[in-house]
């Protein structure tokens, strides 16, 4: 019988989830490290168990984050779905596979690329998500991966600045299917607590020639169906014995996550219009190293 988390903890973790899922600093990493730093033993003690109410709670918070993203990008998603309707209306169902045809609706094309980009993490997540989370949802492991997360972002920015000298090779309108697959595939790394989904997908997008603003937008759009489905996937766990004592707290935390995610994406879309990943890389590196020292 687990000890239920408090409403204060649920609110803090909900806000933390909404912010860190979109800021490239790893929501799952913070979900592991923050309770450990605060000494919330009622949460930390069950994180690596094969059945953990806290891990079910954390993934349940993803629903709130996804809804916040959907609200923010509601007009974009309406345009994408409208593109799907126009594509079918003008070319029939068979036209859905012709992404590079001159007559392909650009909004439908982007929707199709998002679908392609979710395939790798969908397959790997279904097969290994539970094992990876229970194996690596520990403070020291999360600290190591958070440090790696910072190094990946530093390396990505360094490559762009010093090696590629990028002449824009691609943008969202011309991104090929292989590019979407590569960028979406980077989300697989976020199954390790401490690796940021936003961080690795943005780096992958930048290395394909997208600018920071486009890489961020693509990252957020790719994340929406993945984190929504991940959250919904855990609803049965919360409805079962793992949810005893935490269902209402999960709802409260999810509402906090929704609001935090909306403000986070609003801030980040402005940030990445003129700025880079470097401050987030530095933060990940400093917190990661400090946490390694603390929990080693």
mmCIF file of C-alpha atoms in Angstrom:
data_model
loop_
_atom_site.group_PDB
_atom_site.id
_atom_site.type_symbol
_atom_site.label_atom_id
_atom_site.label_comp_id
_atom_site.label_asym_id
_atom_site.label_seq_id
_atom_site.Cartn_x
_atom_site.Cartn_y
_atom_site.Cartn_z
ATOM 1 C CA UNK A 1 0.000 0.000 0.000
ATOM 2 C CA UNK A 2 1.714 3.188 -1.133
ATOM 3 C CA UNK A 3 1.675 6.504 0.667
ATOM 4 C CA UNK A 4 -0.351 8.975 -1.387
ATOM 5 C CA UNK A 5 1.392 12.105 -2.588
ATOM 6 C CA UNK A 6 0.192 15.418 -1.203
ATOM 7 C CA UNK A 7 -1.646 18.070 -3.194
ATOM 8 C CA UNK A 8 1.340 20.377 -2.774
ATOM 9 C CA UNK A 9 3.582 17.737 -4.344
ATOM 10 C CA UNK A 10 1.050 17.175 -7.127
ATOM 11 C CA UNK A 11 0.928 20.900 -7.936
ATOM 12 C CA UNK A 12 4.710 21.266 -7.923
ATOM 13 C CA UNK A 13 5.203 18.170 -10.075
ATOM 14 C CA UNK A 14 2.423 19.252 -12.458
ATOM 15 C CA UNK A 15 3.976 22.670 -13.033
ATOM 16 C CA UNK A 16 7.390 21.050 -13.344
ATOM 17 C CA UNK A 17 6.090 18.566 -15.941
ATOM 18 C CA UNK A 18 4.446 21.259 -18.067
ATOM 19 C CA UNK A 19 7.581 23.401 -18.112
ATOM 20 C CA UNK A 20 10.309 20.774 -18.418
ATOM 21 C CA UNK A 21 8.535 18.723 -21.086
ATOM 22 C CA UNK A 22 8.895 21.687 -23.453
ATOM 23 C CA UNK A 23 12.013 23.356 -22.113
ATOM 24 C CA UNK A 24 14.815 21.094 -23.388
ATOM 25 C CA UNK A 25 15.831 19.946 -19.900
ATOM 26 C CA UNK A 26 13.953 16.611 -19.547
ATOM 27 C CA UNK A 27 10.650 16.301 -17.718
ATOM 28 C CA UNK A 28 11.245 12.697 -16.683
ATOM 29 C CA UNK A 29 14.740 13.571 -15.463
ATOM 30 C CA UNK A 30 13.317 16.326 -13.271
ATOM 31 C CA UNK A 31 10.504 14.029 -12.200
ATOM 32 C CA UNK A 32 13.159 11.731 -10.782
ATOM 33 C CA UNK A 33 15.662 14.290 -9.488
ATOM 34 C CA UNK A 34 13.425 16.917 -7.869
ATOM 35 C CA UNK A 35 11.773 14.529 -5.374
ATOM 36 C CA UNK A 36 15.223 13.120 -4.575
ATOM 37 C CA UNK A 37 16.655 16.596 -3.942
ATOM 38 C CA UNK A 38 13.639 17.601 -1.817
ATOM 39 C CA UNK A 39 13.746 14.388 0.197
ATOM 40 C CA UNK A 40 10.244 13.330 -0.800
ATOM 41 C CA UNK A 41 10.850 9.748 0.242
ATOM 42 C CA UNK A 42 7.208 8.774 -0.243
ATOM 43 C CA UNK A 43 7.760 9.374 -3.971
ATOM 44 C CA UNK A 44 11.400 8.421 -4.449
ATOM 45 C CA UNK A 45 11.135 5.019 -2.769
ATOM 46 C CA UNK A 46 8.815 3.619 -5.445
ATOM 47 C CA UNK A 47 10.283 5.119 -8.590
ATOM 48 C CA UNK A 48 12.274 2.103 -9.728
ATOM 49 C CA UNK A 49 9.693 -0.509 -8.764
ATOM 50 C CA UNK A 50 8.158 -2.646 -11.486
ATOM 51 C CA UNK A 51 4.796 -1.127 -10.529
ATOM 52 C CA UNK A 52 5.058 2.460 -9.341
ATOM 53 C CA UNK A 53 2.154 4.762 -8.539
ATOM 54 C CA UNK A 54 4.520 7.723 -8.954
ATOM 55 C CA UNK A 55 5.627 6.763 -12.457
ATOM 56 C CA UNK A 56 1.964 6.262 -13.387
ATOM 57 C CA UNK A 57 1.237 9.695 -11.902
ATOM 58 C CA UNK A 58 4.106 11.307 -13.849
ATOM 59 C CA UNK A 59 3.024 9.856 -17.169
ATOM 60 C CA UNK A 60 -0.569 10.777 -16.352
ATOM 61 C CA UNK A 61 0.559 14.401 -16.129
ATOM 62 C CA UNK A 62 1.508 14.132 -19.810
ATOM 63 C CA UNK A 63 -2.167 14.355 -20.706
ATOM 64 C CA UNK A 64 -2.294 17.853 -19.232
ATOM 65 C CA UNK A 65 0.853 18.870 -21.090
ATOM 66 C CA UNK A 66 -0.506 17.532 -24.371
ATOM 67 C CA UNK A 67 -3.799 19.371 -23.923
ATOM 68 C CA UNK A 68 -1.873 22.572 -23.248
ATOM 69 C CA UNK A 69 0.017 22.053 -26.506
ATOM 70 C CA UNK A 70 -3.193 21.295 -28.372
ATOM 71 C CA UNK A 71 -4.786 24.477 -27.089
ATOM 72 C CA UNK A 72 -1.784 26.576 -28.076
ATOM 73 C CA UNK A 73 -1.455 24.996 -31.530
ATOM 74 C CA UNK A 74 -5.183 24.483 -32.110
ATOM 75 C CA UNK A 75 -5.224 26.641 -35.253
ATOM 76 C CA UNK A 76 -2.184 24.840 -36.632
ATOM 77 C CA UNK A 77 -3.772 21.426 -36.073
ATOM 78 C CA UNK A 78 -7.018 22.615 -37.670
ATOM 79 C CA UNK A 79 -5.038 23.696 -40.747
ATOM 80 C CA UNK A 80 -3.215 20.351 -40.853
ATOM 81 C CA UNK A 81 -6.465 18.396 -40.635
ATOM 82 C CA UNK A 82 -7.979 20.708 -43.234
ATOM 83 C CA UNK A 83 -5.055 19.837 -45.486
ATOM 84 C CA UNK A 84 -5.867 16.160 -45.043
ATOM 85 C CA UNK A 85 -9.435 16.795 -46.136
ATOM 86 C CA UNK A 86 -8.341 18.783 -49.171
ATOM 87 C CA UNK A 87 -5.810 16.125 -50.144
ATOM 88 C CA UNK A 88 -8.390 13.346 -50.050
ATOM 89 C CA UNK A 89 -10.954 15.534 -51.795
ATOM 90 C CA UNK A 90 -8.678 16.442 -54.676
ATOM 91 C CA UNK A 91 -6.750 13.229 -55.205
ATOM 92 C CA UNK A 92 -8.530 10.449 -53.362
ATOM 93 C CA UNK A 93 -7.117 8.126 -50.719
ATOM 94 C CA UNK A 94 -4.296 6.984 -53.013
ATOM 95 C CA UNK A 95 -2.904 10.523 -53.084
ATOM 96 C CA UNK A 96 -2.071 10.261 -49.370
ATOM 97 C CA UNK A 97 1.136 8.373 -50.118
ATOM 98 C CA UNK A 98 2.402 10.863 -52.725
ATOM 99 C CA UNK A 99 4.056 13.371 -50.405
ATOM 100 C CA UNK A 100 6.374 14.850 -53.012
ATOM 101 C CA UNK A 101 3.899 15.239 -55.853
ATOM 102 C CA UNK A 102 3.496 18.850 -57.070
ATOM 103 C CA UNK A 103 -0.202 18.814 -56.226
ATOM 104 C CA UNK A 104 0.284 17.622 -52.641
ATOM 105 C CA UNK A 105 -1.356 19.976 -50.162
ATOM 106 C CA UNK A 106 1.441 21.534 -48.038
ATOM 107 C CA UNK A 107 -0.562 21.313 -44.818
ATOM 108 C CA UNK A 108 -1.315 17.649 -45.428
ATOM 109 C CA UNK A 109 2.354 17.040 -46.232
ATOM 110 C CA UNK A 110 3.412 18.418 -42.848
ATOM 111 C CA UNK A 111 0.748 16.315 -41.112
ATOM 112 C CA UNK A 112 2.058 13.222 -42.887
ATOM 113 C CA UNK A 113 5.635 14.051 -41.877
ATOM 114 C CA UNK A 114 4.522 14.342 -38.253
ATOM 115 C CA UNK A 115 2.888 10.919 -38.522
ATOM 116 C CA UNK A 116 6.074 9.453 -40.001
ATOM 117 C CA UNK A 117 8.143 11.061 -37.250
ATOM 118 C CA UNK A 118 6.122 9.420 -34.479
ATOM 119 C CA UNK A 119 6.577 5.876 -35.792
ATOM 120 C CA UNK A 120 10.038 5.115 -34.277
ATOM 121 C CA UNK A 121 9.235 6.291 -30.746
ATOM 122 C CA UNK A 122 5.829 4.603 -30.940
ATOM 123 C CA UNK A 123 7.353 1.221 -31.738
ATOM 124 C CA UNK A 124 10.262 1.466 -29.298
ATOM 125 C CA UNK A 125 8.079 2.980 -26.592
ATOM 126 C CA UNK A 126 5.542 0.173 -26.709
ATOM 127 C CA UNK A 127 8.304 -2.421 -26.595
ATOM 128 C CA UNK A 128 10.711 -0.955 -24.040
ATOM 129 C CA UNK A 129 9.197 2.120 -22.309
ATOM 130 C CA UNK A 130 8.249 0.323 -19.107
ATOM 131 C CA UNK A 131 11.578 -1.497 -18.797
ATOM 132 C CA UNK A 132 13.616 1.647 -19.472
ATOM 133 C CA UNK A 133 11.671 3.757 -17.020
ATOM 134 C CA UNK A 134 11.834 1.254 -14.190
ATOM 135 C CA UNK A 135 15.520 0.531 -14.859
ATOM 136 C CA UNK A 136 16.760 4.117 -15.225
ATOM 137 C CA UNK A 137 14.233 6.081 -13.121
ATOM 138 C CA UNK A 138 16.848 6.508 -10.387
ATOM 139 C CA UNK A 139 18.525 9.758 -9.309
ATOM 140 C CA UNK A 140 22.085 8.827 -10.291
ATOM 141 C CA UNK A 141 21.088 7.461 -13.711
ATOM 142 C CA UNK A 142 18.896 10.516 -14.364
ATOM 143 C CA UNK A 143 21.770 12.801 -13.364
ATOM 144 C CA UNK A 144 24.143 11.088 -15.796
ATOM 145 C CA UNK A 145 21.665 11.289 -18.668
ATOM 146 C CA UNK A 146 20.851 14.936 -17.861
ATOM 147 C CA UNK A 147 24.567 15.704 -18.113
ATOM 148 C CA UNK A 148 24.650 13.914 -21.474
ATOM 149 C CA UNK A 149 21.604 15.946 -22.504
ATOM 150 C CA UNK A 150 23.524 19.157 -21.884
ATOM 151 C CA UNK A 151 26.537 17.893 -23.813
ATOM 152 C CA UNK A 152 24.366 16.893 -26.784
ATOM 153 C CA UNK A 153 22.890 20.382 -27.002
ATOM 154 C CA UNK A 154 26.306 22.021 -26.635
ATOM 155 C CA UNK A 155 27.658 19.743 -29.371
ATOM 156 C CA UNK A 156 24.713 20.474 -31.648
ATOM 157 C CA UNK A 157 25.139 24.223 -31.313
ATOM 158 C CA UNK A 158 28.908 23.902 -31.806
ATOM 159 C CA UNK A 159 28.496 21.842 -34.973
ATOM 160 C CA UNK A 160 26.061 24.346 -36.419
ATOM 161 C CA UNK A 161 28.193 27.329 -35.552
ATOM 162 C CA UNK A 162 31.666 26.016 -36.353
ATOM 163 C CA UNK A 163 31.384 23.112 -38.767
ATOM 164 C CA UNK A 164 28.305 23.393 -40.901
ATOM 165 C CA UNK A 165 28.242 27.168 -41.384
ATOM 166 C CA UNK A 166 24.732 26.285 -42.431
ATOM 167 C CA UNK A 167 23.338 27.632 -45.583
ATOM 168 C CA UNK A 168 19.715 26.711 -45.033
ATOM 169 C CA UNK A 169 19.527 23.300 -46.661
ATOM 170 C CA UNK A 170 15.930 22.539 -45.663
ATOM 171 C CA UNK A 171 12.877 24.079 -44.058
ATOM 172 C CA UNK A 172 9.533 22.685 -42.933
ATOM 173 C CA UNK A 173 8.107 23.036 -46.433
ATOM 174 C CA UNK A 174 10.871 20.987 -48.076
ATOM 175 C CA UNK A 175 11.826 18.588 -45.290
ATOM 176 C CA UNK A 176 11.973 15.083 -46.812
ATOM 177 C CA UNK A 177 10.432 11.982 -45.298
ATOM 178 C CA UNK A 178 13.857 10.728 -44.230
ATOM 179 C CA UNK A 179 14.432 13.991 -42.396
ATOM 180 C CA UNK A 180 11.153 13.693 -40.512
ATOM 181 C CA UNK A 181 11.978 10.082 -39.659
ATOM 182 C CA UNK A 182 15.419 11.066 -38.333
ATOM 183 C CA UNK A 183 14.122 13.989 -36.286
ATOM 184 C CA UNK A 184 11.167 12.035 -34.934
ATOM 185 C CA UNK A 185 13.401 9.053 -34.256
ATOM 186 C CA UNK A 186 15.502 11.182 -31.915
ATOM 187 C CA UNK A 187 12.539 11.108 -29.516
ATOM 188 C CA UNK A 188 13.465 7.516 -28.677
ATOM 189 C CA UNK A 189 16.365 8.869 -26.599
ATOM 190 C CA UNK A 190 13.873 10.675 -24.347
ATOM 191 C CA UNK A 191 12.781 7.289 -22.977
ATOM 192 C CA UNK A 192 15.909 7.588 -20.816
ATOM 193 C CA UNK A 193 15.208 9.782 -17.784
ATOM 194 C CA UNK A 194 17.382 12.874 -18.198
ATOM 195 C CA UNK A 195 17.361 13.070 -21.999
ATOM 196 C CA UNK A 196 15.050 15.825 -23.233
ATOM 197 C CA UNK A 197 12.647 15.080 -26.068
ATOM 198 C CA UNK A 198 12.634 18.748 -27.083
ATOM 199 C CA UNK A 199 16.410 18.985 -26.848
ATOM 200 C CA UNK A 200 17.324 15.999 -28.990
ATOM 201 C CA UNK A 201 14.641 16.646 -31.610
ATOM 202 C CA UNK A 202 15.682 20.279 -31.903
ATOM 203 C CA UNK A 203 19.332 19.301 -32.330
ATOM 204 C CA UNK A 204 18.314 16.763 -34.976
ATOM 205 C CA UNK A 205 16.252 19.433 -36.737
ATOM 206 C CA UNK A 206 19.068 21.967 -36.621
ATOM 207 C CA UNK A 207 21.483 19.456 -38.114
ATOM 208 C CA UNK A 208 19.007 18.928 -40.968
ATOM 209 C CA UNK A 209 19.191 22.632 -41.745
ATOM 210 C CA UNK A 210 16.124 23.969 -39.926
ATOM 211 C CA UNK A 211 16.515 27.202 -38.014
ATOM 212 C CA UNK A 212 15.871 27.323 -34.254
ATOM 213 C CA UNK A 213 12.300 28.565 -34.631
ATOM 214 C CA UNK A 214 11.329 25.848 -37.122
ATOM 215 C CA UNK A 215 13.131 23.143 -35.153
ATOM 216 C CA UNK A 216 11.242 24.169 -32.008
ATOM 217 C CA UNK A 217 7.871 24.225 -33.770
ATOM 218 C CA UNK A 218 8.463 20.813 -35.302
ATOM 219 C CA UNK A 219 9.599 19.470 -31.938
ATOM 220 C CA UNK A 220 6.450 20.700 -30.194
ATOM 221 C CA UNK A 221 4.151 19.372 -32.915
ATOM 222 C CA UNK A 222 5.904 15.992 -32.873
ATOM 223 C CA UNK A 223 5.665 15.835 -29.090
ATOM 224 C CA UNK A 224 1.918 16.459 -28.899
ATOM 225 C CA UNK A 225 0.570 13.075 -30.097
ATOM 226 C CA UNK A 226 3.409 11.156 -28.428
ATOM 227 C CA UNK A 227 2.965 12.577 -24.937
ATOM 228 C CA UNK A 228 -0.832 12.509 -25.247
ATOM 229 C CA UNK A 229 -0.836 8.818 -26.159
ATOM 230 C CA UNK A 230 1.788 8.063 -23.496
ATOM 231 C CA UNK A 231 -0.435 9.689 -20.902
ATOM 232 C CA UNK A 232 -3.610 7.980 -22.085
ATOM 233 C CA UNK A 233 -1.738 4.664 -22.111
ATOM 234 C CA UNK A 234 -1.266 4.981 -18.335
ATOM 235 C CA UNK A 235 -4.893 5.853 -17.553
ATOM 236 C CA UNK A 236 -5.753 2.160 -16.927
ATOM 237 C CA UNK A 237 -2.933 2.022 -14.354
ATOM 238 C CA UNK A 238 -4.353 5.059 -12.572
ATOM 239 C CA UNK A 239 -7.826 3.528 -12.647
ATOM 240 C CA UNK A 240 -6.436 0.360 -11.062
ATOM 241 C CA UNK A 241 -4.745 -0.185 -7.722
ATOM 242 C CA UNK A 242 -1.813 2.101 -8.620
ATOM 243 C CA UNK A 243 -4.225 5.023 -8.655
ATOM 244 C CA UNK A 244 -5.508 4.453 -5.127
ATOM 245 C CA UNK A 245 -4.973 7.678 -3.209
ATOM 246 C CA UNK A 246 -3.540 9.664 -6.146
ATOM 247 C CA UNK A 247 -6.324 10.022 -8.735
ATOM 248 C CA UNK A 248 -7.546 13.439 -7.639
ATOM 249 C CA UNK A 249 -3.956 14.618 -7.153
ATOM 250 C CA UNK A 250 -3.206 13.474 -10.699
ATOM 251 C CA UNK A 251 -6.130 15.524 -11.994
ATOM 252 C CA UNK A 252 -4.936 18.594 -10.075
ATOM 253 C CA UNK A 253 -1.376 18.077 -11.280
ATOM 254 C CA UNK A 254 -2.566 17.626 -14.866
ATOM 255 C CA UNK A 255 -4.445 20.939 -14.776
ATOM 256 C CA UNK A 256 -1.302 22.640 -13.481
ATOM 257 C CA UNK A 257 0.686 20.910 -16.220
ATOM 258 C CA UNK A 258 -1.769 22.144 -18.859
ATOM 259 C CA UNK A 259 -1.417 25.781 -17.795
ATOM 260 C CA UNK A 260 2.358 25.538 -17.381
ATOM 261 C CA UNK A 261 2.759 23.924 -20.814
ATOM 262 C CA UNK A 262 0.742 26.694 -22.493
ATOM 263 C CA UNK A 263 2.914 29.414 -20.957
ATOM 264 C CA UNK A 264 6.096 27.414 -21.638
ATOM 265 C CA UNK A 265 5.420 26.977 -25.354
ATOM 266 C CA UNK A 266 4.359 30.630 -25.633
ATOM 267 C CA UNK A 267 7.675 31.685 -24.096
ATOM 268 C CA UNK A 268 9.805 29.250 -26.085
ATOM 269 C CA UNK A 269 8.353 30.112 -29.487
ATOM 270 C CA UNK A 270 9.486 33.677 -28.859
ATOM 271 C CA UNK A 271 12.813 32.617 -27.358
ATOM 272 C CA UNK A 272 13.851 30.442 -30.287
ATOM 273 C CA UNK A 273 12.961 33.108 -32.821
ATOM 274 C CA UNK A 274 16.208 34.858 -31.844
ATOM 275 C CA UNK A 275 18.087 32.646 -29.367
ATOM 276 C CA UNK A 276 19.693 29.218 -29.057
ATOM 277 C CA UNK A 277 19.784 26.049 -26.940
ATOM 278 C CA UNK A 278 22.985 27.080 -25.150
ATOM 279 C CA UNK A 279 21.438 28.323 -21.837
ATOM 280 C CA UNK A 280 19.433 25.109 -21.516
ATOM 281 C CA UNK A 281 22.545 23.066 -22.268
ATOM 282 C CA UNK A 282 24.429 24.885 -19.503
ATOM 283 C CA UNK A 283 21.566 24.356 -17.041
ATOM 284 C CA UNK A 284 21.385 20.621 -17.843
ATOM 285 C CA UNK A 285 25.127 20.246 -17.460
ATOM 286 C CA UNK A 286 25.317 22.079 -14.120
ATOM 287 C CA UNK A 287 22.306 20.321 -12.575
ATOM 288 C CA UNK A 288 23.442 16.980 -13.964
ATOM 289 C CA UNK A 289 26.959 17.262 -12.527
ATOM 290 C CA UNK A 290 25.663 18.565 -9.194
ATOM 291 C CA UNK A 291 23.219 15.658 -9.015
ATOM 292 C CA UNK A 292 25.929 13.114 -9.865
ATOM 293 C CA UNK A 293 27.976 14.459 -6.955
ATOM 294 C CA UNK A 294 24.920 14.428 -4.688
ATOM 295 C CA UNK A 295 23.666 10.925 -5.486
ATOM 296 C CA UNK A 296 26.861 9.036 -6.372
#
